[in-house]
PDB file of C-alpha atoms in Angstrom:
ATOM      1  CA  MET Q   1     165.706  91.713 116.131  1.00  0.00           C
ATOM      2  CA  ALA Q   2     165.180  94.744 118.353  1.00  0.00           C
ATOM      3  CA  VAL Q   3     165.756  98.370 117.434  1.00  0.00           C
ATOM      4  CA  SER Q   4     169.132  99.749 118.430  1.00  0.00           C
ATOM      5  CA  ALA Q   5     169.789 102.702 120.708  1.00  0.00           C
ATOM      6  CA  GLU Q   6     171.106 104.585 117.649  1.00  0.00           C
ATOM      7  CA  GLU Q   7     167.867 103.968 115.727  1.00  0.00           C
ATOM      8  CA  ILE Q   8     165.818 105.150 118.695  1.00  0.00           C
ATOM      9  CA  ASP Q   9     167.939 108.290 119.094  1.00  0.00           C
ATOM     10  CA  HIS Q  10     167.623 109.036 115.373  1.00  0.00           C
ATOM     11  CA  ALA Q  11     163.816 108.691 115.450  1.00  0.00           C
ATOM     12  CA  LEU Q  12     163.510 110.898 118.527  1.00  0.00           C
ATOM     13  CA  ASP Q  13     165.806 113.504 116.940  1.00  0.00           C
ATOM     14  CA  LEU Q  14     163.644 113.534 113.795  1.00  0.00           C
ATOM     15  CA  PHE Q  15     160.507 114.292 115.806  1.00  0.00           C
ATOM     16  CA  ALA Q  16     162.070 116.481 118.526  1.00  0.00           C
ATOM     17  CA  GLY Q  17     160.344 119.560 117.117  1.00  0.00           C
ATOM     18  CA  LEU Q  18     157.012 118.214 118.354  1.00  0.00           C
ATOM     19  CA  GLY Q  19     157.995 118.719 121.975  1.00  0.00           C
ATOM     20  CA  PRO Q  20     158.429 116.143 124.731  1.00  0.00           C
ATOM     21  CA  LEU Q  21     158.089 112.572 123.447  1.00  0.00           C
ATOM     22  CA  THR Q  22     157.651 109.289 125.250  1.00  0.00           C
ATOM     23  CA  THR Q  23     158.227 105.771 123.980  1.00  0.00           C
ATOM     24  CA  ARG Q  24     157.251 102.207 124.686  1.00  0.00           C
ATOM     25  CA  LYS Q  25     159.042  99.135 123.381  1.00  0.00           C
ATOM     26  CA  MET Q  26     156.832  96.605 121.641  1.00  0.00           C
ATOM     27  CA  PHE Q  27     157.435  93.527 119.472  1.00  0.00           C
ATOM     28  CA  GLY Q  28     161.092  94.395 118.956  1.00  0.00           C
ATOM     29  CA  GLY Q  29     160.139  97.900 117.827  1.00  0.00           C
ATOM     30  CA  LEU Q  30     159.126 101.126 119.517  1.00  0.00           C
ATOM     31  CA  SER Q  31     155.945 103.165 119.701  1.00  0.00           C
ATOM     32  CA  ILE Q  32     156.434 106.948 119.868  1.00  0.00           C
ATOM     33  CA  TYR Q  33     153.985 109.226 121.673  1.00  0.00           C
ATOM     34  CA  CYS Q  34     153.400 112.969 121.835  1.00  0.00           C
ATOM     35  CA  GLU Q  35     151.331 114.109 124.811  1.00  0.00           C
ATOM     36  CA  GLY Q  36     150.182 110.529 125.347  1.00  0.00           C
ATOM     37  CA  THR Q  37     149.042 109.934 121.758  1.00  0.00           C
ATOM     38  CA  ILE Q  38     150.798 107.351 119.632  1.00  0.00           C
ATOM     39  CA  PHE Q  39     151.703 108.868 116.281  1.00  0.00           C
ATOM     40  CA  ALA Q  40     154.646 106.806 115.036  1.00  0.00           C
ATOM     41  CA  ILE Q  41     156.193 103.357 115.164  1.00  0.00           C
ATOM     42  CA  LEU Q  42     159.832 102.447 114.753  1.00  0.00           C
ATOM     43  CA  MET Q  43     159.800  98.916 113.339  1.00  0.00           C
ATOM     44  CA  SER Q  44     162.308  96.288 114.430  1.00  0.00           C
ATOM     45  CA  ASP Q  45     163.982  96.626 111.009  1.00  0.00           C
ATOM     46  CA  GLY Q  46     164.556 100.363 111.586  1.00  0.00           C
ATOM     47  CA  ARG Q  47     161.768 101.716 109.357  1.00  0.00           C
ATOM     48  CA  LEU Q  48     159.583 104.553 110.658  1.00  0.00           C
ATOM     49  CA  LEU Q  49     155.824 104.751 110.187  1.00  0.00           C
ATOM     50  CA  LEU Q  50     153.300 107.505 110.895  1.00  0.00           C
ATOM     51  CA  LYS Q  51     149.748 106.866 112.028  1.00  0.00           C
ATOM     52  CA  GLY Q  52     147.017 108.157 109.762  1.00  0.00           C
ATOM     53  CA  GLN Q  53     143.343 108.533 110.574  1.00  0.00           C
ATOM     54  CA  GLY Q  54     140.491 110.389 108.956  1.00  0.00           C
ATOM     55  CA  ALA Q  55     141.530 112.801 106.212  1.00  0.00           C
ATOM     56  CA  MET Q  56     145.185 111.981 106.817  1.00  0.00           C
ATOM     57  CA  GLN Q  57     144.669 108.507 105.346  1.00  0.00           C
ATOM     58  CA  ASP Q  58     143.632 110.069 102.051  1.00  0.00           C
ATOM     59  CA  ARG Q  59     146.506 112.547 102.229  1.00  0.00           C
ATOM     60  CA  PHE Q  60     149.121 109.842 102.797  1.00  0.00           C
ATOM     61  CA  ASP Q  61     147.639 107.825  99.938  1.00  0.00           C
ATOM     62  CA  ALA Q  62     147.648 110.898  97.667  1.00  0.00           C
ATOM     63  CA  MET Q  63     151.320 111.487  98.518  1.00  0.00           C
ATOM     64  CA  LYS Q  64     151.958 107.852  97.479  1.00  0.00           C
ATOM     65  CA  PHE Q  65     153.244 106.796 100.899  1.00  0.00           C
ATOM     66  CA  GLU Q  66     153.466 103.029 101.300  1.00  0.00           C
ATOM     67  CA  ARG Q  67     150.867 101.646 103.705  1.00  0.00           C
ATOM     68  CA  TRP Q  68     151.826  98.985 106.220  1.00  0.00           C
ATOM     69  CA  ASP Q  69     150.166  95.671 105.531  1.00  0.00           C
ATOM     70  CA  TYR Q  70     150.710  92.066 106.383  1.00  0.00           C
ATOM     71  CA  LYS Q  71     149.562  88.808 104.855  1.00  0.00           C
ATOM     72  CA  ARG Q  72     147.258  86.479 106.732  1.00  0.00           C
ATOM     73  CA  LYS Q  73     147.618  82.718 106.583  1.00  0.00           C
ATOM     74  CA  ASP Q  74     144.993  82.597 103.830  1.00  0.00           C
ATOM     75  CA  GLY Q  75     147.050  85.048 101.739  1.00  0.00           C
ATOM     76  CA  SER Q  76     144.725  88.041 102.135  1.00  0.00           C
ATOM     77  CA  ALA Q  77     146.227  91.411 103.041  1.00  0.00           C
ATOM     78  CA  THR Q  78     145.358  93.316 106.188  1.00  0.00           C
ATOM     79  CA  TYR Q  79     146.113  97.040 106.130  1.00  0.00           C
ATOM     80  CA  MET Q  80     147.138  98.849 109.279  1.00  0.00           C
ATOM     81  CA  PRO Q  81     146.527 102.604 109.842  1.00  0.00           C
ATOM     82  CA  TYR Q  82     150.244 103.387 109.443  1.00  0.00           C
ATOM     83  CA  TRP Q  83     152.267 104.653 106.476  1.00  0.00           C
ATOM     84  CA  PHE Q  84     156.035 104.449 106.005  1.00  0.00           C
ATOM     85  CA  LEU Q  85     157.860 107.736 106.373  1.00  0.00           C
ATOM     86  CA  PRO Q  86     159.188 108.652 102.913  1.00  0.00           C
ATOM     87  CA  ASP Q  87     162.916 108.474 102.227  1.00  0.00           C
ATOM     88  CA  SER Q  88     163.051 112.267 101.896  1.00  0.00           C
ATOM     89  CA  ALA Q  89     161.966 112.654 105.540  1.00  0.00           C
ATOM     90  CA  GLN Q  90     164.255 109.977 107.007  1.00  0.00           C
ATOM     91  CA  ASP Q  91     167.062 112.501 107.472  1.00  0.00           C
ATOM     92  CA  ASP Q  92     165.097 115.746 107.373  1.00  0.00           C
ATOM     93  CA  ALA Q  93     163.767 116.680 110.807  1.00  0.00           C
ATOM     94  CA  ASP Q  94     161.743 119.602 109.421  1.00  0.00           C
ATOM     95  CA  GLU Q  95     159.896 117.381 106.948  1.00  0.00           C
ATOM     96  CA  ALA Q  96     159.448 114.524 109.439  1.00  0.00           C
ATOM     97  CA  THR Q  97     158.142 116.872 112.126  1.00  0.00           C
ATOM     98  CA  ALA Q  98     155.748 118.624 109.721  1.00  0.00           C
ATOM     99  CA  LEU Q  99     154.300 115.293 108.596  1.00  0.00           C
ATOM    100  CA  ALA Q 100     154.016 114.052 112.170  1.00  0.00           C
ATOM    101  CA  ARG Q 101     152.360 117.281 113.318  1.00  0.00           C
ATOM    102  CA  GLU Q 102     149.818 117.012 110.497  1.00  0.00           C
ATOM    103  CA  ALA Q 103     149.158 113.362 111.369  1.00  0.00           C
ATOM    104  CA  LEU Q 104     148.669 114.270 115.046  1.00  0.00           C
ATOM    105  CA  ASP Q 105     146.106 116.903 114.046  1.00  0.00           C
ATOM    106  CA  HIS Q 106     143.924 114.071 112.716  1.00  0.00           C
ATOM    107  CA  LEU Q 107     144.238 111.689 115.679  1.00  0.00           C
TER     108      LEU Q 107
END
């Protein structure tokens, strides 16, 4: 299932405070870029994730954000460098933008 136009508009509205954003559709979802740097993914199920690298990985973990993982055929987990945006930021553009800005500072 692909993301809807409404889900895309909502994600872009949440992060509008970052400045001009670009997007690219991928695997039924959407990657979101600020000044050419990918910082977020909108999954095909409508969930938003932020990219974390360096110190931001520890910060997201300390804030108890859920990390994106998937199971391999052998049952082992593979962790991706993305964390799900918390529920509190799903409808709060100030919180979402602040988290995204902090994540971008570490990319």
